[in-house]
Tab-separated table of C-alpha atoms in Angstrom:
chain	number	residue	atom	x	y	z
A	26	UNK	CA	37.625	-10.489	-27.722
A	27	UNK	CA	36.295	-8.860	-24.155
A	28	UNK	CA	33.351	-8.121	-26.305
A	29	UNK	CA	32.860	-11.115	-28.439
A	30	UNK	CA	32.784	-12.506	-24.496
A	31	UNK	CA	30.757	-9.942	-23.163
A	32	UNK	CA	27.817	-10.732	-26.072
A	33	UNK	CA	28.682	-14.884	-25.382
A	34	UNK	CA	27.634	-14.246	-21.601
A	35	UNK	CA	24.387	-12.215	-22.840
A	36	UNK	CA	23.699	-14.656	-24.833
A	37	UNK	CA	23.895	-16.963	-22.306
A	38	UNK	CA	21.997	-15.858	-19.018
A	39	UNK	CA	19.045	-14.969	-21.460
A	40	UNK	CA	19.020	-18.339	-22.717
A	41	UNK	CA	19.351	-19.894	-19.161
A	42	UNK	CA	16.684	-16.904	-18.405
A	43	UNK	CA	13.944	-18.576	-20.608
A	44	UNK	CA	14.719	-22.003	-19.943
A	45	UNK	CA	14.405	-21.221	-16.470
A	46	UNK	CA	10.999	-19.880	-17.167
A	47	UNK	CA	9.483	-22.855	-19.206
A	48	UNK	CA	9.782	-24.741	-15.709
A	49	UNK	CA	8.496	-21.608	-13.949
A	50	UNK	CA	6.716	-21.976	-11.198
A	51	UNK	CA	8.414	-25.260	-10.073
A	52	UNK	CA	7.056	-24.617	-6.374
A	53	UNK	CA	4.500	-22.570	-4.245
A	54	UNK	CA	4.519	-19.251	-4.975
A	55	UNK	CA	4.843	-16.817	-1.912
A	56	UNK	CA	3.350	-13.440	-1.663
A	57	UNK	CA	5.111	-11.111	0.950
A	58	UNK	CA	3.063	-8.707	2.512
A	59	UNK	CA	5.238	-6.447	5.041
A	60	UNK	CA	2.237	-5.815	7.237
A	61	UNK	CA	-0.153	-7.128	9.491
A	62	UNK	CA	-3.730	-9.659	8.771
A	63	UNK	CA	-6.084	-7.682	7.545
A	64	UNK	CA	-4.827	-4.171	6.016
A	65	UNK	CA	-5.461	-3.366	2.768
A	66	UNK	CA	-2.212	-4.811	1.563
A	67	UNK	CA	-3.428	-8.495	3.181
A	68	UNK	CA	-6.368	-7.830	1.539
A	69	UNK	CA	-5.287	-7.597	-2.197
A	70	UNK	CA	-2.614	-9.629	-1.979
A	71	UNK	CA	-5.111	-12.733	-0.879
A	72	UNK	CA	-7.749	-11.530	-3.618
A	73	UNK	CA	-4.560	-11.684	-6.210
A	74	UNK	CA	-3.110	-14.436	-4.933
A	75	UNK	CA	-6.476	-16.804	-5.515
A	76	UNK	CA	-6.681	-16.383	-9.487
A	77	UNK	CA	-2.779	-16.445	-9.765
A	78	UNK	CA	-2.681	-20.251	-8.394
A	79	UNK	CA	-5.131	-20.921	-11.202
A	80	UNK	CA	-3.050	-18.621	-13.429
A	81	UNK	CA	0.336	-20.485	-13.144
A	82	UNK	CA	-1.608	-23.910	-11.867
A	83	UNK	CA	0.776	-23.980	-8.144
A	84	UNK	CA	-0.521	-22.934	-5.098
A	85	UNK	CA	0.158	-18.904	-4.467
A	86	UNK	CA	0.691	-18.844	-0.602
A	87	UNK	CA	0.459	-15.078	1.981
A	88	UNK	CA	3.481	-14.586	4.267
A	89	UNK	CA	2.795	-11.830	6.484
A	90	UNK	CA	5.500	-9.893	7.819
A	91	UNK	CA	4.652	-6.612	9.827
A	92	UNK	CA	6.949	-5.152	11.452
A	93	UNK	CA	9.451	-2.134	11.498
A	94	UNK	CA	7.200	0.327	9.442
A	95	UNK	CA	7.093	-2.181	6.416
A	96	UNK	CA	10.778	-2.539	6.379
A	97	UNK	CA	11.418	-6.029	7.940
A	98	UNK	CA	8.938	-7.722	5.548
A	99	UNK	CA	10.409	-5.563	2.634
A	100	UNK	CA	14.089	-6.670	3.225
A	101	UNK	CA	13.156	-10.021	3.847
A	102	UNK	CA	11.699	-10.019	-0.043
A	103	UNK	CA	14.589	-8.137	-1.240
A	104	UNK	CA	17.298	-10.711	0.180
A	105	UNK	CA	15.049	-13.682	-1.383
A	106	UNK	CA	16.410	-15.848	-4.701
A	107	UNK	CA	15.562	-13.727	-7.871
A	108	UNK	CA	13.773	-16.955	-9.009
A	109	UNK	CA	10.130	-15.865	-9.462
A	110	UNK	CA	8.833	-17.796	-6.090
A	111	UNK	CA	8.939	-14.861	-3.469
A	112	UNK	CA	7.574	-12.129	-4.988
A	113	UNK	CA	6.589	-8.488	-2.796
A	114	UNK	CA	2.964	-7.182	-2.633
A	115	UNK	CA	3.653	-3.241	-1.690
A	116	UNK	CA	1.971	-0.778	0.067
A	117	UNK	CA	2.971	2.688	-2.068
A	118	UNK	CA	3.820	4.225	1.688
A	119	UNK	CA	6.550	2.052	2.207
A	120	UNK	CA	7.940	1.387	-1.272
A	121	UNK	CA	8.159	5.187	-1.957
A	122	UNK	CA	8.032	6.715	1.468
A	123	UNK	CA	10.405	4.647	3.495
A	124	UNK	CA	13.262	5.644	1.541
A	125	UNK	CA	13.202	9.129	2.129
A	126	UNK	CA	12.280	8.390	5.760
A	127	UNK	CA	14.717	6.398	7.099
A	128	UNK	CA	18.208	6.527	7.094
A	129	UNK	CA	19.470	3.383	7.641
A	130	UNK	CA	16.883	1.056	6.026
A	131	UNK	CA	18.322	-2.062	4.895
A	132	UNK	CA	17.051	-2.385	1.309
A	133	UNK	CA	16.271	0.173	-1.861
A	134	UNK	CA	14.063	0.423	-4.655
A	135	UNK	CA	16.377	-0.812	-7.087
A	136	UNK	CA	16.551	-4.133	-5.211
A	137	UNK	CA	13.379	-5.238	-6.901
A	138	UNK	CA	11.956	-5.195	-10.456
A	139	UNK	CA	8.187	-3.810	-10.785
A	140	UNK	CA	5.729	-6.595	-12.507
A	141	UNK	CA	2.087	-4.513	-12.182
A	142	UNK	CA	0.621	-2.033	-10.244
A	143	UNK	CA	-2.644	-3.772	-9.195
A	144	UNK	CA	-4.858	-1.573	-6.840
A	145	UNK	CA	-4.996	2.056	-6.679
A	146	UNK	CA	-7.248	3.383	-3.265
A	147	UNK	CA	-7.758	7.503	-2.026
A	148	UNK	CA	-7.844	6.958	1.775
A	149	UNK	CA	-11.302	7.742	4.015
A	150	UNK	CA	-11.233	9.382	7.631
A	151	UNK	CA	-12.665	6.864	10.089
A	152	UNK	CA	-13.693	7.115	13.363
A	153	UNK	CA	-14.745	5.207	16.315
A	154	UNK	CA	-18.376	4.820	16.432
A	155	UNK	CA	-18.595	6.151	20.102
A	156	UNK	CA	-17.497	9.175	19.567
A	157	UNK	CA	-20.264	12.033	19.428
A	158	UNK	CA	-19.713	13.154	16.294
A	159	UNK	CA	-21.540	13.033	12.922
A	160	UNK	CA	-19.496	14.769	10.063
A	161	UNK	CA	-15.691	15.993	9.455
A	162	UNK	CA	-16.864	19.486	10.613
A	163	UNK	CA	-18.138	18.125	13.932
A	164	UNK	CA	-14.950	15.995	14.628
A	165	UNK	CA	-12.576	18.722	14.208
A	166	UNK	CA	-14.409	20.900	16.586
A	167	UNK	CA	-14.207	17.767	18.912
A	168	UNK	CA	-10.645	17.836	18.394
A	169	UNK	CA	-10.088	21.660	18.931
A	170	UNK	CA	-12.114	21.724	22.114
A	171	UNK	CA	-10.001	19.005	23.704
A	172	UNK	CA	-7.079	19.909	25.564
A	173	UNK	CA	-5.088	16.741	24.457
A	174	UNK	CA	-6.264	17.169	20.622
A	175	UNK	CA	-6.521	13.985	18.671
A	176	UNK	CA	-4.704	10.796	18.309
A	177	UNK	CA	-4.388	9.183	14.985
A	178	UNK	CA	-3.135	5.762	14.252
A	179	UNK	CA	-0.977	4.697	11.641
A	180	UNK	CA	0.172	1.260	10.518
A	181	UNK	CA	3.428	2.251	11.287
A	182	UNK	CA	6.250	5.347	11.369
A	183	UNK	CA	6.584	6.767	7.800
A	184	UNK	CA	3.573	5.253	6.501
A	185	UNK	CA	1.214	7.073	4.174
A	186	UNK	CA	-1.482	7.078	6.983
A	187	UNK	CA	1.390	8.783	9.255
A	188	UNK	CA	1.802	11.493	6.731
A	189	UNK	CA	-1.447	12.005	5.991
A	190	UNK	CA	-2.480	12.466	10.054
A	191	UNK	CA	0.287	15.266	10.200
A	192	UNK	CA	-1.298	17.162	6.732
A	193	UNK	CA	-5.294	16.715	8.692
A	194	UNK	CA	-3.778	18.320	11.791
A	195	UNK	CA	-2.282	21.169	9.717
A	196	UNK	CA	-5.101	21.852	7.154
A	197	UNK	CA	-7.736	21.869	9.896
A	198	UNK	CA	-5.594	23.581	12.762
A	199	UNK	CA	-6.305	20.411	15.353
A	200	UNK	CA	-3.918	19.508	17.330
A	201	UNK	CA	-2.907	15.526	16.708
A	202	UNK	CA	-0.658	13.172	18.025
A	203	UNK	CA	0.603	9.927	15.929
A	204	UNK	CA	-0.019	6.659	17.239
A	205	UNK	CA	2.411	4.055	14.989
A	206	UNK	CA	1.066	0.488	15.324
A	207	UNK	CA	2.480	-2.602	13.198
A	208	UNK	CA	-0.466	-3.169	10.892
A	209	UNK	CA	-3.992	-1.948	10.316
A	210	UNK	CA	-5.294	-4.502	11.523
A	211	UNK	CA	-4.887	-3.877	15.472
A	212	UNK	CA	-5.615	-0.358	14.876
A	213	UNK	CA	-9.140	-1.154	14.034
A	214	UNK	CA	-9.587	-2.984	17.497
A	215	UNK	CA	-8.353	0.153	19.047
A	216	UNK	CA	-10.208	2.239	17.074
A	217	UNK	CA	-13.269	0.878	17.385
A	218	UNK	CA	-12.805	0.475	21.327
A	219	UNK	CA	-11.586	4.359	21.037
A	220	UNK	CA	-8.258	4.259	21.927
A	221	UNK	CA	-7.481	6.051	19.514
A	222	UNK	CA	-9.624	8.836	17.573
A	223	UNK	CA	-8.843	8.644	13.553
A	224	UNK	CA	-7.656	6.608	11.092
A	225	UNK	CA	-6.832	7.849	7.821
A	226	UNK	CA	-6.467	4.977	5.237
A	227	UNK	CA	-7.865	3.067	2.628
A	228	UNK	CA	-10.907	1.962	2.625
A	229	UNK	CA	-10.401	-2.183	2.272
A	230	UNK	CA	-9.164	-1.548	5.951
A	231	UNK	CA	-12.225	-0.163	7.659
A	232	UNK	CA	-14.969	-0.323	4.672
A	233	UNK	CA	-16.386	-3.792	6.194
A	234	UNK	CA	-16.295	-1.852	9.914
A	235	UNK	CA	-17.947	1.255	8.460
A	236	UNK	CA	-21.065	-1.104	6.831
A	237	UNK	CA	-21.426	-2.876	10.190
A	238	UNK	CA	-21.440	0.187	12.086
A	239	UNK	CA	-18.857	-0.534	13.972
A	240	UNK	CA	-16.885	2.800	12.891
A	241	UNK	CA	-18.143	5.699	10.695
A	242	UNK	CA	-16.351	7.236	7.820
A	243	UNK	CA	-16.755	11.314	7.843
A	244	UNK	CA	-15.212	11.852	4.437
A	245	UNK	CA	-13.065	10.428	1.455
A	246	UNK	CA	-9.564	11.835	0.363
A	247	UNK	CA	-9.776	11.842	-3.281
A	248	UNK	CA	-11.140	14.050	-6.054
A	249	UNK	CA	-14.752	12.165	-6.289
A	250	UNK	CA	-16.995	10.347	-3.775
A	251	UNK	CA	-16.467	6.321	-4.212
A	252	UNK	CA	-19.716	4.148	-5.649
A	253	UNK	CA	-19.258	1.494	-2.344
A	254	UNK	CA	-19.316	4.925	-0.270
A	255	UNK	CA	-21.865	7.288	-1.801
A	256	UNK	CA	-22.960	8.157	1.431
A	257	UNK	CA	-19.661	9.576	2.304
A	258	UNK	CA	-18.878	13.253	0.797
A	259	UNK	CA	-15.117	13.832	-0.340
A	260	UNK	CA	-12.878	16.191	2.523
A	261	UNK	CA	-13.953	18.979	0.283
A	262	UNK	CA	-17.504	18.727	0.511
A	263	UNK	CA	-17.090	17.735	3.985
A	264	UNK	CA	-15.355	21.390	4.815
A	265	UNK	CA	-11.569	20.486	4.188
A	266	UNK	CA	-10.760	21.085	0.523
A	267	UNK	CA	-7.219	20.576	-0.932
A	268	UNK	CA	-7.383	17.178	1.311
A	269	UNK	CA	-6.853	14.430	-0.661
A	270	UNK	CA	-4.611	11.033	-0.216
A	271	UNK	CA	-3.998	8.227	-2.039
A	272	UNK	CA	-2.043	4.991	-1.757
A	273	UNK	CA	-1.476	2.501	-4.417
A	274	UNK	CA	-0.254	-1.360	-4.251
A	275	UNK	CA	1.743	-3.200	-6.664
A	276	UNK	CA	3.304	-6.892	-7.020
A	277	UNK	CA	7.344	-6.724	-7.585
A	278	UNK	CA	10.254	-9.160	-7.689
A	279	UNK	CA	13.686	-9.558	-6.413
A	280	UNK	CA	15.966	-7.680	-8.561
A	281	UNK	CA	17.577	-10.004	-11.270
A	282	UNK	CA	14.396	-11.940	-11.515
A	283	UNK	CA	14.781	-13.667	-15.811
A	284	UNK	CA	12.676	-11.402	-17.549
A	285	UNK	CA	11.182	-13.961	-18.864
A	286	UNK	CA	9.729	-14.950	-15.573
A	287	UNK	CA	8.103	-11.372	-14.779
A	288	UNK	CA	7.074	-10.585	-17.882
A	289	UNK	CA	4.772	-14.290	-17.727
A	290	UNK	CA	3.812	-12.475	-13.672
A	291	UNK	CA	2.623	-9.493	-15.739
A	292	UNK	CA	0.399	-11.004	-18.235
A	293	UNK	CA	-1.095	-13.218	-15.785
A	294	UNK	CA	-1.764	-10.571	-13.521
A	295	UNK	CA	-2.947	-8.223	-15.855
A	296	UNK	CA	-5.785	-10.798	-16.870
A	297	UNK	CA	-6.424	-10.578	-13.171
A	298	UNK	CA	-6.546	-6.702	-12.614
A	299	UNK	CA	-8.480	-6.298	-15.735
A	300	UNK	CA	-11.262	-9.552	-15.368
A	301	UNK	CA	-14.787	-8.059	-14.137
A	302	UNK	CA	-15.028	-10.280	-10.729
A	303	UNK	CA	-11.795	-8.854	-9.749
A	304	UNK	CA	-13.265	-5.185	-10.214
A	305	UNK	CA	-16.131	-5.624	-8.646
A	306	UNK	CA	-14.556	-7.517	-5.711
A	307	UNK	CA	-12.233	-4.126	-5.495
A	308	UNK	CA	-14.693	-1.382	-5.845
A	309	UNK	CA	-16.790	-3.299	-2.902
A	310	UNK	CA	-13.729	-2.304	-0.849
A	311	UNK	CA	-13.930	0.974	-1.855
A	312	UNK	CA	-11.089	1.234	-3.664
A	313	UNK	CA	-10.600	1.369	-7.815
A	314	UNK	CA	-8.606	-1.471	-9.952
A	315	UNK	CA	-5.599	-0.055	-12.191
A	316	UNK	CA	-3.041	-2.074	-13.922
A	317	UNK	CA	0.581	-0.626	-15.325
A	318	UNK	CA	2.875	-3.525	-16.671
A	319	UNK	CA	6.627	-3.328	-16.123
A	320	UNK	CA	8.012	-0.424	-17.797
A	321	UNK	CA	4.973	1.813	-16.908
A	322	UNK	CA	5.445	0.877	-12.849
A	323	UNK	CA	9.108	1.389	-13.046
A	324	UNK	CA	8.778	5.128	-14.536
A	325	UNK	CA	5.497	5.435	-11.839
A	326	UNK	CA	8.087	4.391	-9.140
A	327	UNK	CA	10.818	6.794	-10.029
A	328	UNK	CA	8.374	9.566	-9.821
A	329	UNK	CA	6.613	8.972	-6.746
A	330	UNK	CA	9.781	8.498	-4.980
A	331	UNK	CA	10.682	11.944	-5.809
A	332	UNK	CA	7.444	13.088	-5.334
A	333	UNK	CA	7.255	11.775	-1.572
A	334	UNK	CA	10.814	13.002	-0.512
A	335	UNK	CA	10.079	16.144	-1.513
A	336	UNK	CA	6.579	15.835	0.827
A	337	UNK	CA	8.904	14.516	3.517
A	338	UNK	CA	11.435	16.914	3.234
A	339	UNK	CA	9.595	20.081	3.224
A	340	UNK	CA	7.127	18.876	6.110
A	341	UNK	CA	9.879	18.120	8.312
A	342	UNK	CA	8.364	14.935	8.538
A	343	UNK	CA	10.278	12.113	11.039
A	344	UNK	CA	10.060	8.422	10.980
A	345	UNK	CA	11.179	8.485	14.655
């Protein structure tokens, strides 16, 4: 009987599951983005957001919500109704990093579902444009010659960009100090000003900067240089090889979302991801398009989480 029950109540939230989703979306559709105007998360999620109101024909809205190293925006989509109209646009650092980071975060992986890994972008070393230097090997000599070292911004404690200023000051012997802000966004007005001295991230951040020459960008953290940055060599033709960083950004769901729902999400955005004016509109940023559905993300997630605790715990590295 419990299990004649348990199969009736199966039966029963996947048929309310796709009846839900014929009506799906019934309202706006909001796009959380747990960090500032501007960063490369803003960035995608806006360029995503623009063909998905076409997609599922209601309007697909931004809600910025910096803060709290990604975790305020991130909570706020994890407490929203599993009903397909909040969904999260993540930044990898905080997804994957945050966990192993902080100790009393107020939300975990497992509260959301994945729908599709949309943007995938090796980070770039910028710098202010003021600063007398003309390659990677001339700003780390800057750096060792000054007594205070170098201070590198991040969008926020525990970020990728954090984590990736603490591996520059160890591979090239500089000594750095971290500068958290709540968004990339204000860190490029500091940067540019000089407030600060780096800013390791991905490239939709800085690229339009960079062109205007506004900031310069001494070298690019992944395995090959990047089509919208041929100019700039990769940290191992620059003079730092082994350097390479790389942050990806997906679209996920409240956890209990009808899989009938995300599975719709998927397809759409997988049209998206895979159309040629979305690719082009990415590589201009200097980043590369990728698409995983569902299952694929969910596995990917797993495995970077383990991945970045491991980086966290054997670099000592602190959120605080």
């Amino acid at each position: 009987m419990i299990r004649r029950n348990a199969l009736l109540g199966i039966a029963v939230c996947a048929a309310f599951g796709a009846a839900h989703a014929e009506t799906y979306p019934s309202k706006p559709v909001t796009l959380v983005v747990p960090s500032a105007p501007a960063g490369s998360t803003d960035i995608v999620a806006r360029l995503i957001g623009e063909q998905l109101q076409t997609a599922l024909g209601q309007a697909v809205v931004v809600d910025n919500r910096p803060g709290g190293s990604g975790n305020i925006g991130t909570e706020f989509a994890a407490r929203a109704p599993a009903d397909g109209h909040t969904l999260l646009v993540q930044y990898s650092g905080y997804h994957v990093g945050n966990p192993a980071l902080f100790s009393q975060i107020r939300w975990k992986t497992s509260d959301f579902v994945p729908i599709a890994l949309v943007m995938r972008a090796p980070h770039v070393v910028a710098v202010s444009a003021t600063l007398p230097v003309n390659s990677l090997k001339e700003f780390i000599a800057y750096g060792q010659k000054n007594p205070k070292g170098l201070f590198y911004a991040s969008s926020g404690n525990g970020s990728i960009q954090h984590i990736a200023g603490e591996m520059f000051g160890k591979q090239s012997k500089v000594p750095v100090t971290h500068v958290p802000y709540k968004g990339a966004g204000p860190v490029i007005t500091d940067l540019i000003s000089g407030q600060v001295d780096m800013f390791i991230t991905t490239p939709p951040s800085v690229i339009g900067q960079v062109q205007a020459g506004k900031l310069k960008a001494l070298a690019y953290a992944g395995p090959k240089r990047h089509p919208s940055l041929a100019n700039v060599p990769t940290a191992a033709e620059a003079g730092l090889p082994g350097y390479e960083v790389e942050s990806w950004f997906a679209v996920f769901a409240p956890a209990k979302t009808p899989s009938a729902i995300t599975a719709r999400l998927a397809a759409a955005i997988k049209t998206i991801v895979e159309s040629d004016n979305y690719k082009k509109k990415i590589e201009d940023q200097g980043a590369f398009a990728a698409y995983m559905g569902p299952a694929e993300l969910g596995k990917f997630v797993d495995q970077e989480t383990a991945a970045w605790a491991k980086v966290v715990r054997e670099g000592n590295i602190k959120a605080e």
